[in-house]
């Protein structure tokens, strides 16, 4: 059986997701449909991406009747199946699950717009075929029995009339298509910004826990695929409760912003610095060994303690804050949970051993399964 196009992570999970494949379909039938789907795509020069294959498979197998009807209508209208038409169809018939309400709402608006584009394309096809019929009728008449002048004039009038109607229709369709495509683009931009917002921490402006979870999961998958190292750095501000109690929560918030900025400024490229929660920050370091990650962690630690804090409104000196850091590197069989757990174990060892320090999993201070509460 032709293999699903690979290379993009997460495809395997999506492969049959959202389709109408019957679970009891026989292997032979599935194989035949898959081959037919690949043939259908290659005939039309359609790139065999997972989304296109999903469409093609469901079309050739005929199990998705609505999709089949839509594609057949487009074929009979002479529609060219380029990337944008395929994308419209995919969005229309195989939408991914809703992320959250705002994203879902925008997704629905886009789908409605895309529906109207599909409708416009189908109408254009019908108009063209009606126009074609008028022309072929006229040419049939002209090529047949000898016609009188009046009959010829009548035929010409019919063709001119049909051409004018077609011209007006085409203009309207063009305007409709332009409007729809502009709206789809605007919605797409808004969707992207809502998505971005849902992955950003409101207080500090850096990626939030959701973004971190996603980044770590993807980085672990990538590290398994490529065999390249991956490290995780977990940071926690020392005695931050006392800081808040002394200077107030709003000042504490400013410090959180400053620490976030400092962490971000001390990582680069593919590294992802995120707010893990409260006064904790995490950095995912792809292609980075444990040793290198310790160096990055220590740079962050030094940078944070080097900042002398001052209250903007009053000029009051607030001293400095320090952070404790735990570092772990990915191992065979690791999950996000196990990797975070080890880095966390190191972080608590750093707390136990006096704070304002970096501890990694190969350090003797780390006691596996040690109590994570620190006095
Ligand atoms: P340790 O050195 O053991 O980490 O001590 P700690 O006081 O930092 O740790 P603890 O877990 O006891 O307290 C964390 C504090 O972080 C308490 C909480 O008020 C503060 N914090 C968490 N999120 C925020 C926030 O968004 N803004 C502010 N200002 N403070 C926060
Ligand atoms: Mg904490
Ligand atoms: Mg703390």
Tab-separated table of C-alpha atoms and ligand atoms in Angstrom:
chain	number	residue	atom	x	y	z
A	1	UNK	CA	0.000	0.000	0.000
A	2	UNK	CA	1.331	3.463	-0.773
A	3	UNK	CA	2.553	4.992	2.440
A	4	UNK	CA	1.097	8.237	3.756
A	5	UNK	CA	3.403	11.159	2.964
A	6	UNK	CA	5.623	11.493	6.016
A	7	UNK	CA	7.923	14.123	7.361
A	8	UNK	CA	5.632	16.515	9.144
A	9	UNK	CA	5.136	15.663	12.768
A	10	UNK	CA	1.663	14.887	13.987
A	11	UNK	CA	0.501	13.562	10.620
A	12	UNK	CA	0.207	10.031	11.843
A	13	UNK	CA	-2.373	11.068	14.404
A	14	UNK	CA	-4.347	13.048	11.870
A	15	UNK	CA	-4.053	10.502	9.137
A	16	UNK	CA	-7.517	9.010	9.275
A	17	UNK	CA	-8.872	11.519	11.783
A	18	UNK	CA	-11.968	13.389	10.667
A	19	UNK	CA	-12.518	11.246	7.589
A	20	UNK	CA	-15.470	8.992	7.057
A	21	UNK	CA	-13.379	5.848	6.664
A	22	UNK	CA	-15.279	2.814	7.866
A	23	UNK	CA	-13.399	0.894	10.520
A	24	UNK	CA	-14.379	-2.439	8.937
A	25	UNK	CA	-13.163	-1.536	5.460
A	26	UNK	CA	-11.065	-4.413	4.073
A	27	UNK	CA	-7.357	-3.962	3.550
A	28	UNK	CA	-7.663	-4.764	-0.172
A	29	UNK	CA	-10.377	-2.173	-0.716
A	30	UNK	CA	-8.474	0.426	1.256
A	31	UNK	CA	-5.382	-0.338	-0.821
A	32	UNK	CA	-7.319	-0.028	-4.073
A	33	UNK	CA	-8.839	3.287	-2.993
A	34	UNK	CA	-5.464	4.592	-1.852
A	35	UNK	CA	-3.920	3.729	-5.232
A	36	UNK	CA	-6.818	5.320	-7.054
A	37	UNK	CA	-6.508	8.422	-4.876
A	38	UNK	CA	-2.803	8.749	-5.682
A	39	UNK	CA	-3.590	8.289	-9.395
A	40	UNK	CA	-6.316	10.940	-9.214
A	41	UNK	CA	-3.939	13.395	-7.577
A	42	UNK	CA	-1.047	12.744	-9.939
A	43	UNK	CA	-3.307	13.135	-13.039
A	44	UNK	CA	-4.215	16.591	-11.805
A	45	UNK	CA	-0.761	17.513	-10.622
A	46	UNK	CA	-1.996	17.776	-7.052
A	47	UNK	CA	0.800	17.467	-4.487
A	48	UNK	CA	0.270	14.338	-2.322
A	49	UNK	CA	0.070	16.135	1.015
A	50	UNK	CA	-1.865	14.405	3.832
A	51	UNK	CA	-4.770	16.863	3.423
A	52	UNK	CA	-4.963	16.334	-0.352
A	53	UNK	CA	-4.757	12.568	0.111
A	54	UNK	CA	-7.552	12.690	2.664
A	55	UNK	CA	-9.721	14.534	0.154
A	56	UNK	CA	-8.772	12.307	-2.776
A	57	UNK	CA	-9.292	9.094	-0.810
A	58	UNK	CA	-12.714	10.111	0.418
A	59	UNK	CA	-13.670	11.266	-3.052
A	60	UNK	CA	-12.637	8.114	-4.912
A	61	UNK	CA	-14.062	5.800	-2.258
A	62	UNK	CA	-17.346	7.711	-2.545
A	63	UNK	CA	-17.999	7.298	1.170
A	64	UNK	CA	-18.225	11.023	1.757
A	65	UNK	CA	-21.230	11.790	-0.404
A	66	UNK	CA	-21.258	15.544	0.113
A	67	UNK	CA	-17.589	15.827	-0.799
A	68	UNK	CA	-18.087	13.574	-3.802
A	69	UNK	CA	-20.961	15.725	-5.054
A	70	UNK	CA	-18.960	18.923	-4.608
A	71	UNK	CA	-15.877	17.588	-6.422
A	72	UNK	CA	-17.984	16.163	-9.245
A	73	UNK	CA	-19.689	19.531	-9.681
A	74	UNK	CA	-16.313	21.236	-9.823
A	75	UNK	CA	-14.969	18.692	-12.329
A	76	UNK	CA	-17.980	19.139	-14.604
A	77	UNK	CA	-17.455	22.884	-14.408
A	78	UNK	CA	-13.871	22.460	-15.584
A	79	UNK	CA	-12.429	23.620	-12.233
A	80	UNK	CA	-8.660	23.336	-11.899
A	81	UNK	CA	-7.723	21.652	-8.615
A	82	UNK	CA	-4.951	23.930	-7.496
A	83	UNK	CA	-3.679	24.375	-3.916
A	84	UNK	CA	-6.291	26.999	-2.990
A	85	UNK	CA	-9.269	24.945	-4.209
A	86	UNK	CA	-7.931	21.883	-2.367
A	87	UNK	CA	-7.473	23.964	0.784
A	88	UNK	CA	-11.024	25.322	0.532
A	89	UNK	CA	-12.373	21.796	0.158
A	90	UNK	CA	-10.303	20.498	3.035
A	91	UNK	CA	-11.363	23.296	5.361
A	92	UNK	CA	-14.937	22.766	4.295
A	93	UNK	CA	-15.138	19.003	4.771
A	94	UNK	CA	-12.393	18.071	7.240
A	95	UNK	CA	-12.166	20.783	9.791
A	96	UNK	CA	-9.838	20.162	12.721
A	97	UNK	CA	-11.291	20.056	16.229
A	98	UNK	CA	-12.081	23.349	17.922
A	99	UNK	CA	-9.258	24.872	19.964
A	100	UNK	CA	-11.203	27.382	21.936
A	101	UNK	CA	-14.298	29.496	21.470
A	102	UNK	CA	-12.693	32.510	19.775
A	103	UNK	CA	-10.715	30.330	17.391
A	104	UNK	CA	-13.757	28.170	16.701
A	105	UNK	CA	-15.927	31.197	15.978
A	106	UNK	CA	-13.426	32.603	13.501
A	107	UNK	CA	-13.016	29.142	12.005
A	108	UNK	CA	-16.765	29.000	11.426
A	109	UNK	CA	-16.763	32.421	9.773
A	110	UNK	CA	-13.968	31.318	7.465
A	111	UNK	CA	-15.850	28.150	6.639
A	112	UNK	CA	-18.954	30.178	5.759
A	113	UNK	CA	-16.889	32.426	3.499
A	114	UNK	CA	-15.241	29.428	1.892
A	115	UNK	CA	-18.678	27.925	1.325
A	116	UNK	CA	-19.710	31.036	-0.506
A	117	UNK	CA	-16.543	30.897	-2.634
A	118	UNK	CA	-17.337	27.288	-3.527
A	119	UNK	CA	-20.889	28.314	-4.350
A	120	UNK	CA	-19.606	31.127	-6.591
A	121	UNK	CA	-17.288	28.714	-8.383
A	122	UNK	CA	-20.139	26.283	-8.953
A	123	UNK	CA	-22.443	29.049	-10.232
A	124	UNK	CA	-19.734	30.275	-12.569
A	125	UNK	CA	-19.472	26.770	-13.944
A	126	UNK	CA	-23.232	26.559	-14.572
A	127	UNK	CA	-23.262	29.967	-16.293
A	128	UNK	CA	-20.383	28.966	-18.518
A	129	UNK	CA	-22.065	25.771	-19.560
A	130	UNK	CA	-25.351	27.603	-20.364
A	131	UNK	CA	-23.383	30.093	-22.420
A	132	UNK	CA	-21.556	27.255	-24.165
A	133	UNK	CA	-24.916	25.674	-25.041
A	134	UNK	CA	-26.169	28.916	-26.635
A	135	UNK	CA	-22.999	29.161	-28.691
A	136	UNK	CA	-23.091	25.548	-29.814
A	137	UNK	CA	-26.783	25.831	-30.651
A	138	UNK	CA	-25.996	28.890	-32.817
A	139	UNK	CA	-23.086	27.185	-34.519
A	140	UNK	CA	-25.235	24.081	-35.148
A	141	UNK	CA	-27.944	26.202	-36.762
A	142	UNK	CA	-25.448	28.090	-38.882
A	143	UNK	CA	-23.763	24.892	-40.051
A	144	UNK	CA	-27.057	23.201	-40.917
A	145	UNK	CA	-29.653	24.129	-43.499
A	146	UNK	CA	-29.280	27.350	-45.422
A	147	UNK	CA	-30.743	30.122	-43.265
A	148	UNK	CA	-32.451	33.298	-44.322
A	149	UNK	CA	-31.112	36.707	-43.385
A	150	UNK	CA	-33.725	37.185	-40.667
A	151	UNK	CA	-32.898	33.825	-39.066
A	152	UNK	CA	-29.171	34.620	-39.127
A	153	UNK	CA	-29.819	38.018	-37.575
A	154	UNK	CA	-31.954	36.359	-34.926
A	155	UNK	CA	-29.184	33.887	-34.114
A	156	UNK	CA	-26.600	36.670	-33.898
A	157	UNK	CA	-28.899	38.616	-31.566
A	158	UNK	CA	-29.188	35.533	-29.357
A	159	UNK	CA	-25.399	35.118	-29.208
A	160	UNK	CA	-24.860	38.819	-28.490
A	161	UNK	CA	-27.545	38.720	-25.786
A	162	UNK	CA	-26.031	35.621	-24.163
A	163	UNK	CA	-22.545	37.163	-24.349
A	164	UNK	CA	-23.742	40.334	-22.621
A	165	UNK	CA	-25.450	38.324	-19.891
A	166	UNK	CA	-22.308	36.261	-19.470
A	167	UNK	CA	-20.143	39.364	-19.338
A	168	UNK	CA	-22.325	40.952	-16.647
A	169	UNK	CA	-22.463	37.688	-14.688
A	170	UNK	CA	-18.687	37.305	-14.900
A	171	UNK	CA	-18.153	40.819	-13.582
A	172	UNK	CA	-20.510	40.220	-10.671
A	173	UNK	CA	-18.821	36.911	-9.941
A	174	UNK	CA	-15.418	38.532	-10.068
A	175	UNK	CA	-16.491	41.176	-7.565
A	176	UNK	CA	-18.067	38.504	-5.332
A	177	UNK	CA	-14.918	36.419	-5.482
A	178	UNK	CA	-12.717	39.394	-4.687
A	179	UNK	CA	-14.881	40.366	-1.719
A	180	UNK	CA	-14.930	36.825	-0.419
A	181	UNK	CA	-11.224	36.362	-0.799
A	182	UNK	CA	-10.556	39.667	0.974
A	183	UNK	CA	-12.825	38.620	3.833
A	184	UNK	CA	-11.225	35.191	4.056
A	185	UNK	CA	-7.817	36.833	4.254
A	186	UNK	CA	-8.902	39.241	6.977
A	187	UNK	CA	-10.411	36.370	8.945
A	188	UNK	CA	-7.231	34.367	8.516
A	189	UNK	CA	-5.143	37.223	9.922
A	190	UNK	CA	-7.526	37.555	12.891
A	191	UNK	CA	-7.481	33.817	13.439
A	192	UNK	CA	-3.692	33.895	13.551
A	193	UNK	CA	-3.689	36.723	16.095
A	194	UNK	CA	-6.275	34.955	18.305
A	195	UNK	CA	-4.188	31.790	18.117
A	196	UNK	CA	-1.086	33.749	18.986
A	197	UNK	CA	-2.879	35.356	21.927
A	198	UNK	CA	-3.973	31.973	23.241
A	199	UNK	CA	-0.307	30.923	23.364
A	200	UNK	CA	1.020	34.076	25.020
A	201	UNK	CA	1.242	34.889	28.725
A	202	UNK	CA	-0.701	38.097	29.303
A	203	UNK	CA	1.498	39.468	32.084
A	204	UNK	CA	4.948	38.927	30.607
A	205	UNK	CA	4.248	38.679	26.875
A	206	UNK	CA	6.317	35.495	26.485
A	207	UNK	CA	4.893	32.061	25.524
A	208	UNK	CA	2.574	30.577	28.148
A	209	UNK	CA	2.241	27.098	29.604
A	210	UNK	CA	0.113	25.893	26.707
A	211	UNK	CA	2.765	27.026	24.213
A	212	UNK	CA	5.479	25.453	26.361
A	213	UNK	CA	3.683	22.083	26.510
A	214	UNK	CA	3.273	22.110	22.759
A	215	UNK	CA	6.887	23.146	22.117
A	216	UNK	CA	8.279	20.543	24.499
A	217	UNK	CA	6.142	17.766	23.009
A	218	UNK	CA	7.241	18.673	19.479
A	219	UNK	CA	10.876	19.042	20.505
A	220	UNK	CA	10.891	15.606	22.160
A	221	UNK	CA	9.353	14.037	19.042
A	222	UNK	CA	11.926	15.783	16.883
A	223	UNK	CA	14.794	14.705	19.131
A	224	UNK	CA	13.580	11.079	18.945
A	225	UNK	CA	13.411	11.327	15.130
A	226	UNK	CA	16.814	12.931	14.642
A	227	UNK	CA	18.729	11.590	17.629
A	228	UNK	CA	19.804	15.148	18.454
A	229	UNK	CA	20.070	16.223	22.099
A	230	UNK	CA	17.413	18.280	23.837
A	231	UNK	CA	17.566	19.928	27.229
A	232	UNK	CA	15.109	21.536	29.562
A	233	UNK	CA	15.836	24.347	31.992
A	234	UNK	CA	13.366	25.106	34.806
A	235	UNK	CA	13.749	28.364	36.759
A	236	UNK	CA	11.986	29.529	39.919
A	237	UNK	CA	12.368	32.904	41.599
A	238	UNK	CA	13.717	32.570	45.121
A	239	UNK	CA	11.603	33.712	48.065
A	240	UNK	CA	9.220	35.527	45.793
A	241	UNK	CA	6.399	35.324	48.305
A	242	UNK	CA	8.492	37.417	50.687
A	243	UNK	CA	9.201	39.892	47.878
A	244	UNK	CA	5.464	40.260	47.203
A	245	UNK	CA	4.686	40.541	50.902
A	246	UNK	CA	7.293	43.283	51.277
A	247	UNK	CA	6.745	45.368	48.146
A	248	UNK	CA	3.264	44.418	46.995
A	249	UNK	CA	1.890	42.306	44.174
A	250	UNK	CA	2.011	45.021	41.522
A	251	UNK	CA	5.715	45.500	42.068
A	252	UNK	CA	6.040	41.709	42.054
A	253	UNK	CA	4.354	41.729	38.642
A	254	UNK	CA	6.966	44.172	37.336
A	255	UNK	CA	9.698	41.870	38.556
A	256	UNK	CA	8.056	38.935	36.803
A	257	UNK	CA	8.127	40.963	33.581
A	258	UNK	CA	11.778	41.789	34.073
A	259	UNK	CA	12.754	38.185	34.828
A	260	UNK	CA	10.789	36.991	31.781
A	261	UNK	CA	12.617	39.498	29.595
A	262	UNK	CA	15.974	38.497	31.047
A	263	UNK	CA	15.313	34.794	30.434
A	264	UNK	CA	14.223	35.567	26.876
A	265	UNK	CA	17.264	37.743	26.200
A	266	UNK	CA	19.575	34.943	27.259
A	267	UNK	CA	18.270	32.336	24.838
A	268	UNK	CA	18.284	32.398	21.079
A	269	UNK	CA	17.373	30.711	17.799
A	270	UNK	CA	15.135	27.714	18.286
A	271	UNK	CA	15.123	27.951	22.088
A	272	UNK	CA	11.718	28.574	23.633
A	273	UNK	CA	11.476	30.531	26.874
A	274	UNK	CA	8.037	30.356	28.490
A	275	UNK	CA	6.268	31.232	31.715
A	276	UNK	CA	5.562	27.831	33.218
A	277	UNK	CA	3.339	29.187	35.971
A	278	UNK	CA	3.403	31.698	38.859
A	279	UNK	CA	7.053	32.688	39.345
A	280	UNK	CA	8.431	29.804	37.321
A	281	UNK	CA	9.949	29.919	33.869
A	282	UNK	CA	11.013	27.103	31.554
A	283	UNK	CA	13.328	27.014	28.579
A	284	UNK	CA	13.258	24.293	25.934
A	285	UNK	CA	16.677	23.992	24.321
A	286	UNK	CA	16.645	21.880	21.158
A	287	UNK	CA	19.986	20.522	19.890
A	288	UNK	CA	21.568	21.329	23.238
A	289	UNK	CA	23.462	18.932	25.490
A	290	UNK	CA	23.160	18.904	29.265
A	291	UNK	CA	26.543	20.659	29.588
A	292	UNK	CA	25.561	23.427	27.182
A	293	UNK	CA	22.195	23.828	28.896
A	294	UNK	CA	23.925	24.282	32.269
A	295	UNK	CA	25.935	27.133	30.730
A	296	UNK	CA	22.742	28.745	29.398
A	297	UNK	CA	21.071	28.276	32.799
A	298	UNK	CA	23.986	29.885	34.592
A	299	UNK	CA	23.960	32.847	32.199
A	300	UNK	CA	20.272	33.359	32.951
A	301	UNK	CA	20.899	33.055	36.701
A	302	UNK	CA	23.739	35.620	36.593
A	303	UNK	CA	21.764	38.002	34.396
A	304	UNK	CA	18.791	37.948	36.793
A	305	UNK	CA	20.877	38.550	39.927
A	306	UNK	CA	22.771	41.362	38.198
A	307	UNK	CA	19.631	43.517	37.949
A	308	UNK	CA	19.277	46.051	40.655
A	309	UNK	CA	15.574	46.603	41.152
A	310	UNK	CA	14.092	50.015	41.620
A	311	UNK	CA	10.455	51.083	41.938
A	312	UNK	CA	9.757	53.308	38.954
A	313	UNK	CA	7.145	55.471	40.664
A	314	UNK	CA	9.174	56.320	43.792
A	315	UNK	CA	12.771	55.466	42.909
A	316	UNK	CA	12.783	53.173	45.970
A	317	UNK	CA	15.550	50.537	45.854
A	318	UNK	CA	14.163	47.035	46.110
A	319	UNK	CA	17.359	45.036	46.147
A	320	UNK	CA	17.751	42.064	43.806
A	321	UNK	CA	16.008	38.781	43.135
A	322	UNK	CA	17.727	35.494	42.470
A	323	UNK	CA	16.538	32.353	40.766
A	324	UNK	CA	17.203	28.665	41.250
A	325	UNK	CA	17.540	26.447	38.213
A	326	UNK	CA	17.205	22.743	37.421
A	327	UNK	CA	18.472	21.227	34.168
A	328	UNK	CA	17.716	17.859	32.560
A	329	UNK	CA	18.402	16.371	29.139
A	330	UNK	CA	16.131	14.056	27.174
A	331	UNK	CA	16.722	10.307	27.460
A	332	UNK	CA	15.395	7.307	25.570
A	333	UNK	CA	11.760	6.745	26.410
A	334	UNK	CA	11.243	10.225	27.864
A	335	UNK	CA	7.849	11.913	27.800
A	336	UNK	CA	7.173	15.578	28.534
A	337	UNK	CA	6.111	14.470	32.000
A	338	UNK	CA	9.253	12.476	32.807
A	339	UNK	CA	11.591	15.178	31.475
A	340	UNK	CA	9.821	17.954	33.409
A	341	UNK	CA	9.846	15.786	36.511
A	342	UNK	CA	13.644	15.345	36.353
A	343	UNK	CA	14.304	19.044	35.697
A	344	UNK	CA	11.940	19.858	38.575
A	345	UNK	CA	13.821	17.423	40.840
A	346	UNK	CA	17.029	19.355	40.036
A	347	UNK	CA	15.299	22.678	40.679
A	348	UNK	CA	14.227	21.542	44.124
A	349	UNK	CA	17.741	20.269	44.793
A	350	UNK	CA	18.970	23.785	43.924
A	351	UNK	CA	16.468	25.191	46.439
A	352	UNK	CA	17.505	22.689	49.117
A	353	UNK	CA	21.146	23.501	48.595
A	354	UNK	CA	20.884	27.220	49.173
A	355	UNK	CA	19.058	28.664	46.092
A	356	UNK	CA	20.571	31.008	43.470
A	357	UNK	CA	22.278	28.069	41.765
A	358	UNK	CA	22.030	25.684	38.819
A	359	UNK	CA	21.776	21.965	39.468
A	360	UNK	CA	21.657	19.319	36.732
A	361	UNK	CA	20.572	15.725	36.860
A	362	UNK	CA	24.105	14.356	36.998
A	363	UNK	CA	24.964	16.433	40.079
A	364	UNK	CA	25.367	14.530	43.377
A	365	UNK	CA	22.894	16.857	45.144
A	366	UNK	CA	20.024	15.312	43.207
A	367	UNK	CA	18.254	12.570	45.120
A	368	UNK	CA	15.794	10.683	42.940
A	369	UNK	CA	12.245	10.895	44.257
A	370	UNK	CA	13.274	13.373	46.961
A	371	UNK	CA	10.568	15.349	48.734
A	372	UNK	CA	9.831	18.438	46.647
A	373	UNK	CA	8.792	20.666	49.522
A	374	UNK	CA	11.521	23.078	50.515
A	375	UNK	CA	11.663	25.056	53.695
B	1	LIG	P1	11.045	29.551	46.883
B	1	LIG	O1	12.354	30.202	46.963
B	1	LIG	O2	10.997	28.280	47.666
B	1	LIG	O3	10.601	29.351	45.486
B	1	LIG	O4	10.023	30.520	47.615
B	1	LIG	P2	8.850	31.336	46.973
B	1	LIG	O5	8.340	32.286	47.990
B	1	LIG	O6	9.284	31.926	45.686
B	1	LIG	O7	7.827	30.194	46.640
B	1	LIG	P3	6.303	30.039	47.006
B	1	LIG	O8	5.833	28.904	46.146
B	1	LIG	O9	6.118	29.893	48.499
B	1	LIG	O10	5.607	31.380	46.529
B	1	LIG	C1	5.538	31.745	45.198
B	1	LIG	C2	5.082	33.158	45.171
B	1	LIG	O11	4.976	33.642	43.830
B	1	LIG	C3	3.733	33.353	45.817
B	1	LIG	C4	2.927	34.136	44.829
B	1	LIG	O12	2.310	35.232	45.427
B	1	LIG	C5	3.946	34.606	43.814
B	1	LIG	N1	3.351	34.728	42.500
B	1	LIG	C6	2.917	33.751	41.675
B	1	LIG	N2	2.373	34.278	40.562
B	1	LIG	C7	2.456	35.624	40.678
B	1	LIG	C8	2.058	36.715	39.840
B	1	LIG	O13	1.485	36.557	38.760
B	1	LIG	N3	2.336	37.984	40.293
B	1	LIG	C9	2.957	38.185	41.486
B	1	LIG	N4	3.201	39.428	41.857
B	1	LIG	N5	3.333	37.180	42.281
B	1	LIG	C10	3.084	35.913	41.903
B	2	LIG	MG1	7.461	28.225	42.604
B	3	LIG	MG1	9.822	30.622	44.109
